[in-house]
Coordinates of C-alpha atoms and ligand atoms in Angstrom, one line a residue:
M4 CA -7.2 -28.7 -39.0
S5 CA -5.9 -25.2 -39.0
N6 CA -4.7 -23.5 -42.1
T7 CA -1.2 -22.6 -43.2
I8 CA -0.2 -19.1 -42.3
A9 CA 2.5 -16.8 -43.6
A10 CA 4.0 -13.4 -42.8
V11 CA 7.0 -11.3 -43.0
A12 CA 8.7 -11.7 -39.6
T13 CA 11.1 -8.7 -39.8
A14 CA 10.4 -5.0 -39.6
S15 CA 9.8 -3.4 -43.0
G16 CA 12.3 -1.0 -44.4
V17 CA 15.8 -1.0 -45.8
G18 CA 17.8 -3.7 -44.1
S19 CA 20.3 -6.4 -45.2
I20 CA 18.0 -9.3 -44.8
A21 CA 14.3 -10.0 -44.2
I22 CA 12.7 -13.2 -43.0
V23 CA 9.4 -14.6 -44.3
R24 CA 7.8 -17.5 -42.4
V25 CA 5.2 -20.0 -43.3
S26 CA 3.7 -22.4 -40.8
G27 CA 1.2 -25.2 -41.1
A28 CA 0.5 -28.6 -42.6
D29 CA 1.0 -27.3 -46.1
A30 CA 4.1 -25.1 -45.4
L31 CA 6.5 -27.3 -47.2
K32 CA 4.2 -28.0 -50.2
I33 CA 3.5 -24.3 -50.7
S34 CA 7.1 -23.3 -50.3
L35 CA 8.4 -25.8 -52.9
N36 CA 6.4 -23.9 -55.5
L37 CA 8.6 -20.9 -54.9
L38 CA 11.8 -23.0 -55.2
K39 CA 10.8 -25.1 -58.2
K40 CA 12.1 -28.0 -56.1
R41 CA 10.7 -31.4 -55.1
E42 CA 12.0 -31.4 -51.5
L43 CA 13.8 -29.6 -48.8
Q44 CA 16.0 -31.3 -46.2
N45 CA 14.9 -30.9 -42.6
R46 CA 16.9 -28.3 -40.6
V47 CA 19.4 -27.7 -43.3
A48 CA 20.1 -24.1 -44.5
T49 CA 19.8 -24.3 -48.3
L50 CA 20.8 -21.6 -50.7
A51 CA 18.1 -21.6 -53.3
S52 CA 16.7 -19.5 -56.1
I53 CA 13.3 -18.1 -55.3
Y54 CA 10.6 -17.5 -57.9
D55 CA 7.6 -15.3 -57.5
K56 CA 4.0 -16.3 -58.3
N57 CA 4.6 -15.8 -62.0
G58 CA 7.7 -18.0 -62.0
D59 CA 10.1 -15.2 -62.4
L60 CA 13.3 -15.2 -60.4
I61 CA 13.3 -12.7 -57.5
D62 CA 16.1 -13.6 -55.2
R63 CA 18.7 -16.1 -54.1
A64 CA 18.1 -16.8 -50.5
I65 CA 18.6 -19.2 -47.6
V66 CA 15.7 -21.5 -47.0
I67 CA 15.2 -23.6 -43.9
Y68 CA 12.6 -26.3 -43.3
F69 CA 11.7 -27.2 -39.7
K70 CA 9.7 -30.4 -39.7
A71 CA 6.9 -30.7 -37.1
P72 CA 6.9 -30.9 -34.2
H73 CA 10.4 -29.5 -33.8
S74 CA 9.7 -25.9 -34.8
F75 CA 8.7 -22.7 -33.0
T76 CA 5.0 -23.3 -33.6
G77 CA 5.1 -27.1 -33.4
E78 CA 3.9 -27.3 -37.0
D79 CA 5.9 -27.6 -40.2
I80 CA 7.7 -24.3 -40.8
V81 CA 9.6 -23.0 -43.8
E82 CA 11.7 -19.8 -43.3
F83 CA 13.0 -17.7 -46.1
Q84 CA 16.0 -15.5 -45.3
C85 CA 15.9 -13.2 -48.2
H86 CA 17.4 -9.9 -49.1
G87 CA 15.9 -6.9 -47.2
G88 CA 14.3 -3.8 -48.5
F89 CA 10.7 -3.1 -49.5
V90 CA 10.2 -5.6 -52.3
V91 CA 11.6 -9.1 -52.1
A92 CA 10.0 -10.2 -48.8
Q93 CA 6.7 -8.8 -49.9
E94 CA 7.0 -10.7 -53.3
I95 CA 7.8 -14.0 -51.4
L96 CA 4.8 -13.4 -49.1
D97 CA 2.6 -12.7 -52.1
A98 CA 3.7 -15.9 -53.8
L99 CA 3.1 -17.9 -50.6
L100 CA -0.4 -16.5 -50.4
H101 CA -0.9 -17.2 -54.0
F102 CA -0.1 -20.9 -53.5
G103 CA -2.5 -21.3 -50.6
A104 CA -1.2 -19.8 -47.4
V105 CA -3.3 -17.2 -45.6
L106 CA -1.9 -14.1 -44.0
A107 CA -1.1 -14.6 -40.3
K108 CA -2.8 -12.4 -37.8
P109 CA -0.6 -10.5 -35.3
G110 CA 0.9 -13.0 -32.8
E111 CA -0.6 -16.0 -34.6
F112 CA 2.7 -17.9 -34.8
T113 CA 3.2 -17.5 -31.0
Q114 CA -0.4 -18.3 -30.4
R115 CA 0.0 -21.6 -32.3
A116 CA 3.2 -22.3 -30.3
F117 CA 1.1 -21.9 -27.2
L118 CA -1.9 -24.0 -28.4
N119 CA 0.5 -26.8 -29.5
G120 CA 2.1 -26.8 -26.1
K121 CA 5.5 -25.5 -27.2
I122 CA 5.4 -22.6 -24.7
D123 CA 3.2 -21.6 -21.8
L124 CA 1.5 -18.2 -21.5
S125 CA 4.2 -16.7 -19.4
E126 CA 6.7 -17.5 -22.1
A127 CA 4.5 -16.2 -24.8
E128 CA 4.2 -12.9 -22.9
A129 CA 8.0 -12.8 -22.5
I130 CA 8.3 -13.0 -26.3
A131 CA 5.9 -10.1 -26.8
K132 CA 7.6 -7.9 -24.2
L133 CA 11.2 -8.8 -25.3
I134 CA 10.5 -7.3 -28.7
E135 CA 9.5 -4.0 -27.0
A136 CA 11.9 -4.1 -24.0
K137 CA 13.3 -0.7 -23.2
S138 CA 16.6 -1.7 -21.6
A139 CA 19.2 -4.4 -21.7
D140 CA 18.4 -5.3 -18.1
G141 CA 14.7 -5.7 -19.0
A142 CA 15.7 -7.9 -21.9
K143 CA 17.7 -10.1 -19.6
I144 CA 14.7 -10.5 -17.2
L145 CA 12.6 -11.5 -20.2
A146 CA 15.1 -14.0 -21.5
R147 CA 15.0 -15.7 -18.1
Q148 CA 11.3 -15.8 -18.2
L149 CA 11.5 -17.2 -21.7
K150 CA 13.6 -20.0 -20.3
G151 CA 10.7 -20.8 -18.0
E152 CA 11.9 -19.3 -14.6
L153 CA 8.5 -17.7 -13.9
R154 CA 6.7 -20.9 -14.9
E155 CA 8.9 -22.8 -12.4
F156 CA 8.2 -20.3 -9.6
I157 CA 4.4 -20.4 -10.3
E158 CA 4.4 -24.2 -10.5
K159 CA 6.3 -24.5 -7.2
T160 CA 3.9 -22.1 -5.5
R161 CA 0.9 -24.0 -6.9
D162 CA 2.4 -27.3 -5.7
S163 CA 2.8 -26.0 -2.2
L164 CA -0.8 -24.9 -2.2
I165 CA -1.9 -28.3 -3.4
G166 CA 0.2 -29.8 -0.6
L167 CA -1.7 -27.7 1.9
L168 CA -5.0 -28.9 0.5
A169 CA -3.9 -32.5 0.8
H170 CA -2.8 -32.0 4.4
S171 CA -6.1 -30.4 5.4
E172 CA -8.0 -33.4 4.0
V173 CA -6.0 -35.8 6.1
M174 CA -6.9 -33.8 9.2
I175 CA -10.4 -35.1 9.1
D176 CA -9.0 -38.5 10.2
Y177 CA -7.2 -37.1 13.2
A178 CA -8.2 -36.9 16.8
E179 CA -9.2 -33.4 18.2
E180 CA -6.0 -32.9 20.2
D181 CA -3.6 -33.3 17.3
I182 CA -5.5 -30.9 15.0
G183 CA -4.1 -27.8 16.7
D184 CA -0.5 -28.6 15.7
I185 CA -1.4 -29.4 12.1
T186 CA -3.5 -26.3 11.7
Q187 CA -0.6 -24.2 13.0
N188 CA 1.7 -25.8 10.5
L189 CA -0.7 -25.2 7.7
Q190 CA -1.1 -21.6 8.7
K191 CA 2.7 -21.2 8.7
N192 CA 3.1 -22.6 5.3
L193 CA 0.2 -20.6 3.9
E194 CA 1.9 -17.4 5.2
K195 CA 5.2 -18.4 3.7
T196 CA 3.5 -18.7 0.3
Q197 CA 1.7 -15.5 0.8
E198 CA 5.0 -13.7 1.6
S199 CA 6.8 -15.0 -1.5
L200 CA 3.9 -13.9 -3.7
E201 CA 3.7 -10.5 -2.0
N202 CA 7.4 -10.1 -2.6
I203 CA 7.2 -10.9 -6.3
V204 CA 4.4 -8.4 -6.7
K205 CA 6.3 -5.7 -5.0
A206 CA 9.5 -6.4 -6.9
S207 CA 7.5 -6.4 -10.2
I208 CA 5.9 -3.1 -9.6
R209 CA 9.2 -1.5 -8.5
R210 CA 11.1 -2.9 -11.6
K211 CA 8.4 -2.6 -14.2
G212 CA 10.3 0.4 -15.8
L213 CA 13.1 -2.0 -16.8
I214 CA 10.8 -3.3 -19.5
E215 CA 8.4 -0.5 -20.2
G216 CA 10.6 2.5 -19.4
F217 CA 10.5 4.4 -16.1
W218 CA 8.2 7.3 -15.3
L219 CA 9.7 10.3 -13.6
A220 CA 7.7 13.3 -12.4
I221 CA 9.2 16.7 -11.5
V222 CA 6.9 18.2 -8.9
G223 CA 6.9 21.1 -6.5
K224 CA 5.1 24.4 -5.9
P225 CA 5.2 27.1 -8.6
N226 CA 8.5 28.9 -9.4
V227 CA 10.9 26.5 -7.7
G228 CA 12.6 25.7 -11.1
K229 CA 10.9 22.6 -12.3
S230 CA 10.8 23.6 -15.9
S231 CA 14.4 24.9 -15.7
I232 CA 15.4 21.4 -14.5
L233 CA 13.5 19.7 -17.4
N234 CA 15.1 21.9 -19.9
K235 CA 18.6 21.3 -18.6
M236 CA 18.0 17.6 -18.5
L237 CA 16.9 17.7 -22.2
N238 CA 19.6 20.2 -23.1
F239 CA 17.1 22.4 -24.9
E240 CA 14.4 24.9 -24.0
R241 CA 11.4 22.6 -24.1
A242 CA 9.3 24.3 -21.4
I243 CA 8.7 27.9 -20.9
V244 CA 10.6 29.3 -17.9
S245 CA 9.4 32.5 -16.2
N246 CA 9.1 34.0 -12.8
I247 CA 5.4 34.1 -13.1
A248 CA 3.8 31.5 -10.9
G249 CA 1.6 29.1 -12.9
T250 CA 3.5 29.3 -16.2
T251 CA 3.4 25.6 -16.7
R252 CA -0.3 24.6 -16.6
D253 CA -0.2 21.3 -18.5
T254 CA 2.1 18.4 -18.1
I255 CA 5.1 18.4 -20.5
E256 CA 6.4 14.9 -21.2
E257 CA 9.7 14.0 -22.8
Q258 CA 11.7 10.8 -23.1
I259 CA 15.4 10.7 -22.3
K260 CA 18.1 8.1 -21.8
I261 CA 19.8 8.0 -18.4
G262 CA 22.6 5.5 -18.3
S263 CA 21.2 2.4 -20.0
H264 CA 17.6 3.3 -19.0
I265 CA 14.7 4.9 -20.9
V266 CA 13.0 7.5 -18.7
R267 CA 9.8 9.4 -19.4
V268 CA 10.2 12.7 -17.7
A269 CA 7.2 14.9 -17.0
D270 CA 7.4 18.5 -16.0
T271 CA 4.2 19.3 -14.1
A272 CA 2.2 22.3 -13.1
G273 CA 3.2 23.8 -9.8
I274 CA 1.2 22.3 -6.9
R275 CA -0.8 25.1 -5.2
D276 CA -4.4 26.1 -4.5
A277 CA -5.0 27.4 -7.9
S278 CA -8.0 29.7 -8.6
D279 CA -7.8 29.5 -12.4
V280 CA -9.8 26.5 -13.6
I281 CA -7.2 25.3 -16.2
E282 CA -4.4 25.6 -13.7
K283 CA -6.5 23.7 -11.2
M284 CA -6.8 20.8 -13.7
G285 CA -3.1 21.0 -14.2
V286 CA -2.5 20.7 -10.5
E287 CA -4.7 17.7 -10.3
R288 CA -2.7 16.1 -13.1
S289 CA 0.5 16.8 -11.3
I290 CA -0.7 14.9 -8.3
K291 CA -1.8 12.0 -10.4
W292 CA 1.6 12.0 -12.1
L293 CA 3.2 12.0 -8.7
E294 CA 1.2 9.0 -7.6
E295 CA 1.8 7.0 -10.7
S296 CA 5.5 7.6 -11.3
D297 CA 8.4 5.4 -10.4
I298 CA 10.6 8.3 -9.3
A299 CA 9.5 11.7 -8.1
V300 CA 11.9 14.6 -8.3
V301 CA 10.5 17.0 -5.7
V302 CA 11.8 20.5 -6.1
F303 CA 12.2 23.2 -3.4
D304 CA 13.6 26.7 -3.7
A305 CA 16.6 26.7 -1.3
S306 CA 16.9 30.4 -1.5
A307 CA 13.6 31.0 0.4
P308 CA 12.1 29.7 3.6
L309 CA 9.5 26.9 3.3
E310 CA 6.0 28.1 2.7
S311 CA 2.6 26.4 3.3
E312 CA 2.6 25.2 -0.4
D313 CA 5.9 23.5 0.1
L314 CA 4.5 21.8 3.2
K315 CA 1.6 20.6 1.2
V316 CA 4.0 19.1 -1.3
L317 CA 5.9 17.4 1.5
E318 CA 2.7 16.1 2.9
L319 CA 1.9 14.6 -0.5
I320 CA 5.2 12.8 -0.9
K321 CA 5.1 11.4 2.6
K322 CA 1.9 9.6 1.5
T323 CA 3.5 8.0 -1.5
K324 CA 5.2 4.9 -0.2
E325 CA 5.9 3.0 -3.4
I326 CA 7.6 5.8 -5.2
K327 CA 11.3 6.6 -5.0
V328 CA 11.6 10.3 -4.0
I329 CA 14.5 12.6 -4.7
V330 CA 14.3 16.0 -3.0
V331 CA 16.0 18.7 -5.0
L332 CA 17.1 21.8 -3.3
N333 CA 17.4 24.2 -6.3
K334 CA 18.8 27.7 -6.7
I335 CA 21.9 27.1 -4.5
D336 CA 23.6 29.9 -6.5
K337 CA 21.7 32.2 -4.2
V338 CA 22.0 32.4 -0.4
C339 CA 20.5 29.4 1.3
K340 CA 17.5 30.2 3.5
I341 CA 15.7 26.9 3.6
D342 CA 15.4 24.8 6.8
L343 CA 17.1 21.5 5.9
K344 CA 15.6 19.7 8.9
E345 CA 12.4 19.1 7.1
F346 CA 14.2 16.8 4.6
E347 CA 15.7 14.4 7.0
G348 CA 15.4 10.8 5.8
F349 CA 15.0 11.8 2.1
D350 CA 17.6 11.4 -0.7
T351 CA 18.6 15.0 -1.2
V352 CA 20.4 16.7 -4.1
K353 CA 21.5 20.4 -4.1
I354 CA 21.7 22.0 -7.5
S355 CA 21.4 25.2 -9.4
A356 CA 19.3 24.6 -12.5
K357 CA 20.8 27.7 -14.0
E358 CA 24.2 26.0 -13.9
S359 CA 23.9 22.2 -14.0
V360 CA 21.6 19.3 -13.2
E361 CA 24.4 16.7 -13.3
P362 CA 24.2 15.8 -9.6
L363 CA 20.5 15.1 -10.1
I364 CA 21.1 12.9 -13.2
F365 CA 23.7 11.1 -11.3
K366 CA 21.3 10.4 -8.5
I367 CA 18.6 9.2 -10.8
E368 CA 21.0 6.8 -12.5
E369 CA 22.2 5.5 -9.2
I370 CA 18.6 4.7 -8.2
L371 CA 17.8 3.1 -11.6
N372 CA 20.9 0.9 -11.4
Q373 CA 19.9 -0.1 -7.9
I374 CA 16.5 -1.2 -9.2
S375 CA 18.0 -3.2 -12.1
K376 CA 20.9 -4.7 -10.2
T377 CA 18.9 -7.2 -8.0
D378 CA 18.4 -10.6 -9.4
E379 CA 14.8 -11.0 -8.3
L380 CA 12.3 -12.8 -10.4
M381 CA 9.5 -10.6 -11.7
L382 CA 6.1 -10.6 -13.3
V383 CA 6.3 -8.8 -16.6
S384 CA 2.7 -7.7 -17.3
N385 CA -0.3 -6.2 -15.6
R386 CA -2.1 -9.4 -16.4
Q387 CA 0.4 -11.5 -14.4
I388 CA 0.4 -9.0 -11.5
E389 CA -3.4 -9.0 -11.4
S390 CA -3.5 -12.9 -11.3
V391 CA -1.1 -13.0 -8.4
K392 CA -3.0 -10.3 -6.5
K393 CA -6.2 -12.3 -7.0
A394 CA -4.4 -15.4 -5.6
L395 CA -3.2 -13.3 -2.6
L396 CA -6.8 -12.2 -1.8
E397 CA -7.9 -15.8 -1.8
I398 CA -5.0 -16.9 0.4
E399 CA -6.0 -14.1 2.8
S400 CA -9.6 -15.4 2.8
A401 CA -8.4 -18.9 3.4
K402 CA -6.7 -18.0 6.7
E403 CA -9.8 -17.4 8.9
P404 CA -11.6 -20.6 8.0
L405 CA -8.4 -22.5 8.6
N406 CA -8.2 -21.0 12.1
R407 CA -11.7 -22.0 12.9
G408 CA -11.3 -25.5 11.5
E409 CA -13.7 -24.8 8.7
L410 CA -11.8 -26.9 6.2
E411 CA -14.2 -26.8 3.4
F412 CA -14.1 -23.0 3.2
F413 CA -10.3 -23.2 3.5
S414 CA -10.0 -25.5 0.6
Y415 CA -12.5 -23.5 -1.4
H416 CA -10.3 -20.4 -1.2
V417 CA -7.1 -22.2 -1.7
N418 CA -8.5 -23.8 -4.9
L419 CA -9.4 -20.3 -6.2
A420 CA -5.9 -19.2 -5.4
I421 CA -4.5 -22.1 -7.4
E422 CA -6.8 -21.2 -10.3
A423 CA -5.6 -17.6 -10.2
L424 CA -2.0 -18.8 -10.5
N425 CA -2.9 -21.1 -13.3
E426 CA -4.0 -18.1 -15.3
I427 CA -0.4 -17.0 -15.6
T428 CA 0.8 -20.1 -17.3
R429 CA -2.1 -22.4 -18.4
P430 CA -5.5 -20.8 -17.9
Y431 CA -8.6 -23.0 -18.2
R432 CA -10.7 -20.5 -20.0
Y433 CA -8.3 -18.8 -22.3
E434 CA -9.9 -18.1 -25.7
E435 CA -10.8 -14.5 -25.0
L436 CA -7.6 -13.9 -23.2
L437 CA -5.6 -15.3 -26.1
D438 CA -7.2 -13.1 -28.6
K439 CA -6.6 -10.0 -26.5
M440 CA -3.0 -10.9 -25.7
F441 CA -1.8 -12.1 -29.0
G442 CA -3.6 -9.3 -30.8
E443 CA -1.1 -6.9 -29.2
F444 CA 1.8 -8.7 -30.9
C445 CA 3.4 -7.4 -34.0
L446 CA 2.7 -9.0 -37.3
G447 CA 4.8 -12.0 -38.2
K448 CA 5.5 -13.0 -34.6
Ligands
GDP528 N1 18.9 32.0 -9.4 C1 18.3 30.9 -9.9 N2 17.1 31.0 -10.5 C2 16.5 29.9 -11.0 C3 17.0 28.7 -10.9 N3 16.2 27.8 -11.4 C4 15.1 28.5 -11.9 N4 15.3 29.8 -11.6 C5 14.4 30.9 -11.9 O1 13.2 30.7 -11.2 C6 12.0 31.1 -12.0 C7 11.0 30.0 -12.1 O2 11.6 28.9 -12.9 P1 10.8 27.8 -13.6 O3 11.7 26.8 -14.2 O4 9.8 28.4 -14.6 O5 10.0 27.3 -12.3 P2 8.7 26.3 -12.3 O6 7.5 27.1 -12.1 O7 8.9 25.4 -11.1 O8 8.6 25.5 -13.6 C8 12.6 31.6 -13.3 O9 12.7 33.0 -13.3 C9 13.9 30.9 -13.4 O10 14.8 31.6 -14.2 C10 18.3 28.5 -10.2 O11 18.9 27.5 -10.0 N5 18.9 29.7 -9.7
MG529 MG1 7.1 25.4 -14.9

């Protein structure tokens, strides 16, 4: 039998109300001590006087009792909706602990909800992320996941894999000549599953920024105006601007809001063959940033012909397939000397960072809106993405044996794929996973 836990569920600080929750078999009994009452009606909001552990009145508040199993955790819960600020909620918590509750660990309420079968792991994760979501669009995606859409998708995929296993077992009873057709059919269905899983991974990586905020890197060779662009985007002189190549040697990172999106912008060291050790490290960081960002703003000086360093930058961005690239032709206040042919096929924006970066901001917003507009289902954590990738590897490994009619190997790999998918919603071995995942929750959730 697990103990009864309590915590303040709302953020601390001055606010109009705060919520204290207590969950467990003794939740009601413990809470009644604070109310000096004999009972609480199930699911009725009751205005009550609240007393601290010494029996002194500390607040008049709304108290609601949720009788098990119809509560968030599936256990008896009592919720105190008291006045906010730094004192009252803490006093209520103190009293609850005094009368026998123990302080909840971070995420312990949600963990109990999972263990009692009220939610699956994908829903628990949606709760954790929803609290930290960086955009309204991200919150909407999570709300859908909370409703169980991802669970449904995973269950559907798993069912079709189980269907394939069942079919392959039947094949043993068939005559040689019929097996070819069945194999082909299985192969087709396996590929369909593979494709839908690949699509969800791609969409999830592309749209991760909706939940965590997008990463944007400003890259280019030295002196093209990267730091000037960052400063203009921020509206203050954050980075040092000079005509000395190699001025920015470290990455400068700032967070800004573009439209309804949170974007982390990094001004990077100019990419060139640096001789200085520190600058060299800076250049390596720039390349890493470029590879890991969602959007790369790649800057060229339009007032000068392309140089070998520019070509090196172009080379780099042609290699980065997953990243949205915006080519910025800067310094258009001067005479244009750059060959535009090199940029065919790229989204291109012409600006003068001396004057305005509005066209660039506009372009970024357009791209971010595009990413958020689509209605695709997505995986919301690296854990989920890794599980689907693992399933995809197993599906790939199942193809060959199927072709060769080695059904045992086929079903071995399909089973592993199913197991990997299970990890998203209902893992078999989950204790370690739970501690890690719920440990990242905030207190009181
Ligand atoms: N004429 C003109 N000069 C610019 C423009 N943007 C930047 N510069 C100048 O180009 C030089 C290098 O700028 P900076 O922002 O430090 O480039 P970074 O090395 O890419 O970060 C500085 O002297 C800037 O004043 C622009 O749009 N027009
Ligand atoms: Mg710079």
